[in-house]
Amino acid sequence: GAVVSQHPSWVICKSGTSVKIECRSLDFQATTMFWYRQFPKQSLMLMATSNEGSKATYEQGVEKDKFLINHASLTLSTLTVTSAHPEDSSFYICSARDGGRDSNQPQHFGDGTRLSIL
Amino acid sequence: AQTVTQSQPEMSVQEAETVTLSCTYDTSESDYYLFWYKQPPSRQMILVIRQEAYKQQNATENRFSVNFQKAAKSFSLKISDSQLGDAAMYFCAYKKTTPLVFGKGTRLSVIA
């Protein structure tokens, strides 16, 4: 149980284009979703937290206009990297859990998306 | 804010031997959760083991066990009978109601 599907797994695109990454919970209601970014040989850094039906909460230093997060349903959240540039190249991982802000439910991870901007 | 520290960037172990990965954390909470995640080259995040802070008994999962020292805020992972498939990045993580907070990771190599 508790499967999180993330798509695409790898995307290569030209500088200036926008890229959308989808994160779906397949067998549970993902009331809360998290987006992490991971640079090579580094740890996972939280970018933002989104609750279904409300605006995402971004971590300090993360540009909300650059990284648009939509969490319109209990099973789907999307991260759109707008006007992507080479410095946005990274590994992006979504994570989802049932329950709201104070939930102690475990987080389940997608398999990640490798984004390469040329 | 909670912080998680992994002081060993890299570790190596001979196949079939035992290795211990260190983790310390800082929190003012009394009830929380601690985790070890494994990230192989495929970069999937795989939950290895989980410990609830209110439980004094150390968690075990087959060849994986933890040494949880709440007063010292220490949470080490012991891997027994190491296998080649154990080679990966290992992340220690803390959670209360906030999102998981990760340490910087320890890269484990297993030598045949």
Short mmCIF file of C-alpha atoms in Angstrom, two decimals, chain A:
data_model
loop_
_atom_site.label_atom_id
_atom_site.label_comp_id
_atom_site.label_asym_id
_atom_site.label_seq_id
_atom_site.Cartn_x
_atom_site.Cartn_y
_atom_site.Cartn_z
CA GLY A 1 0.00 0.00 0.00
CA ALA A 2 0.83 3.73 0.09
CA VAL A 3 2.16 4.18 -3.43
CA VAL A 4 3.16 7.57 -4.80
CA SER A 5 3.60 7.86 -8.54
CA GLN A 6 5.72 10.67 -9.94
CA HIS A 7 5.89 11.54 -13.63
CA PRO A 8 7.96 12.06 -15.68
CA SER A 9 10.99 10.28 -14.32
CA TRP A 10 13.38 12.20 -16.56
CA VAL A 11 12.91 15.28 -18.68
CA ILE A 12 15.31 17.25 -20.86
CA CYS A 13 14.23 20.58 -22.27
CA LYS A 14 15.53 23.83 -23.62
CA SER A 15 16.16 26.87 -21.50
CA GLY A 16 13.12 29.12 -21.23
CA THR A 17 10.48 26.41 -21.39
CA SER A 18 8.17 25.44 -18.55
CA VAL A 19 8.12 21.92 -17.17
CA LYS A 20 5.33 20.26 -15.22
CA ILE A 21 5.93 17.38 -12.82
CA GLU A 22 3.01 15.33 -11.52
CA CYS A 23 2.76 13.53 -8.21
CA ARG A 24 -0.11 11.15 -7.57
CA SER A 25 -1.11 9.10 -4.56
CA LEU A 26 -2.51 5.85 -5.90
CA ASP A 27 -4.11 4.20 -2.90
CA PHE A 28 -4.54 6.84 -0.22
CA GLN A 29 -5.69 10.42 0.14
CA ALA A 30 -2.75 12.78 0.08
CA THR A 31 -4.05 15.63 2.17
CA THR A 32 -0.56 17.04 2.35
CA MET A 33 2.17 16.88 -0.27
CA PHE A 34 5.78 17.96 -0.08
CA TRP A 35 8.22 18.87 -2.82
CA TYR A 36 11.94 18.34 -2.29
CA ARG A 37 14.94 19.20 -4.40
CA GLN A 38 18.17 17.25 -4.35
CA PHE A 39 21.45 18.35 -5.89
CA PRO A 40 24.09 15.71 -6.72
CA LYS A 41 25.64 14.14 -3.63
CA GLN A 42 23.54 16.31 -1.34
CA SER A 43 20.56 15.81 0.91
CA LEU A 44 16.90 16.46 0.21
CA MET A 45 15.92 20.08 0.72
CA LEU A 46 12.27 20.88 1.30
CA MET A 47 10.95 23.38 -1.22
CA ALA A 48 7.30 23.64 -0.27
CA THR A 49 4.37 22.05 1.50
CA SER A 50 0.93 21.98 -0.05
CA ASN A 51 -2.42 21.10 1.43
CA GLU A 52 -5.29 20.10 -0.80
CA GLY A 53 -7.36 23.08 -1.80
CA SER A 54 -5.10 25.76 -0.36
CA LYS A 55 -2.00 27.67 -1.38
CA ALA A 56 1.37 26.06 -0.92
CA THR A 57 3.75 27.17 1.81
CA TYR A 58 7.21 27.79 0.42
CA GLU A 59 10.48 27.47 2.32
CA GLN A 60 12.70 30.48 2.66
CA GLY A 61 14.68 31.14 -0.50
CA VAL A 62 12.35 29.26 -2.83
CA GLU A 63 10.79 31.47 -5.50
CA LYS A 64 7.07 30.80 -5.57
CA ASP A 65 6.70 32.42 -8.99
CA LYS A 66 9.40 30.14 -10.37
CA PHE A 67 8.09 26.93 -8.80
CA LEU A 68 4.31 26.84 -9.11
CA ILE A 69 2.58 24.22 -7.01
CA ASN A 70 -1.00 23.13 -7.48
CA HIS A 71 -2.75 20.67 -5.19
CA ALA A 72 -6.28 20.70 -6.52
CA SER A 73 -7.31 17.19 -5.51
CA LEU A 74 -6.59 14.67 -2.77
CA THR A 75 -4.59 12.51 -5.15
CA LEU A 76 -2.68 14.92 -7.35
CA SER A 77 -0.16 17.69 -6.90
CA THR A 78 1.85 19.33 -9.66
CA LEU A 79 5.08 21.30 -9.64
CA THR A 80 5.65 23.58 -12.62
CA VAL A 81 9.12 24.99 -13.15
CA THR A 82 8.46 28.14 -15.12
CA SER A 83 10.92 29.57 -17.64
CA ALA A 84 13.44 26.94 -16.64
CA HIS A 85 17.16 27.68 -16.83
CA PRO A 86 20.22 25.43 -16.47
CA GLU A 87 20.53 26.28 -12.77
CA ASP A 88 17.11 24.70 -12.24
CA SER A 89 18.52 21.34 -13.32
CA SER A 90 18.18 19.01 -10.37
CA PHE A 91 16.41 15.97 -8.98
CA TYR A 92 12.92 16.75 -7.71
CA ILE A 93 11.12 14.36 -5.34
CA CYS A 94 7.55 14.55 -4.16
CA SER A 95 6.25 13.07 -0.96
CA ALA A 96 2.71 12.64 0.28
CA ARG A 97 0.91 11.79 3.48
CA ASP A 98 -2.63 11.47 4.67
CA GLY A 99 -3.82 13.88 7.31
CA GLY A 100 -3.52 17.61 7.72
CA ARG A 101 -0.93 19.94 9.14
CA ASP A 102 -0.55 18.21 12.51
CA SER A 103 -0.72 14.71 11.16
CA ASN A 104 1.68 12.05 12.38
CA GLN A 105 1.04 9.88 9.37
CA PRO A 106 4.18 8.71 7.54
CA GLN A 107 5.42 10.37 4.38
CA HIS A 108 5.56 8.28 1.22
CA PHE A 109 7.92 9.18 -1.61
CA GLY A 110 7.67 9.20 -5.37
CA ASP A 111 10.59 7.92 -7.42
CA GLY A 112 11.73 11.42 -8.36
CA THR A 113 12.15 13.41 -11.55
CA ARG A 114 15.53 14.18 -13.06
CA LEU A 115 15.26 17.59 -14.73
CA SER A 116 17.96 18.67 -17.18
CA ILE A 117 17.77 22.12 -18.76
CA LEU A 118 19.98 22.68 -21.78
#
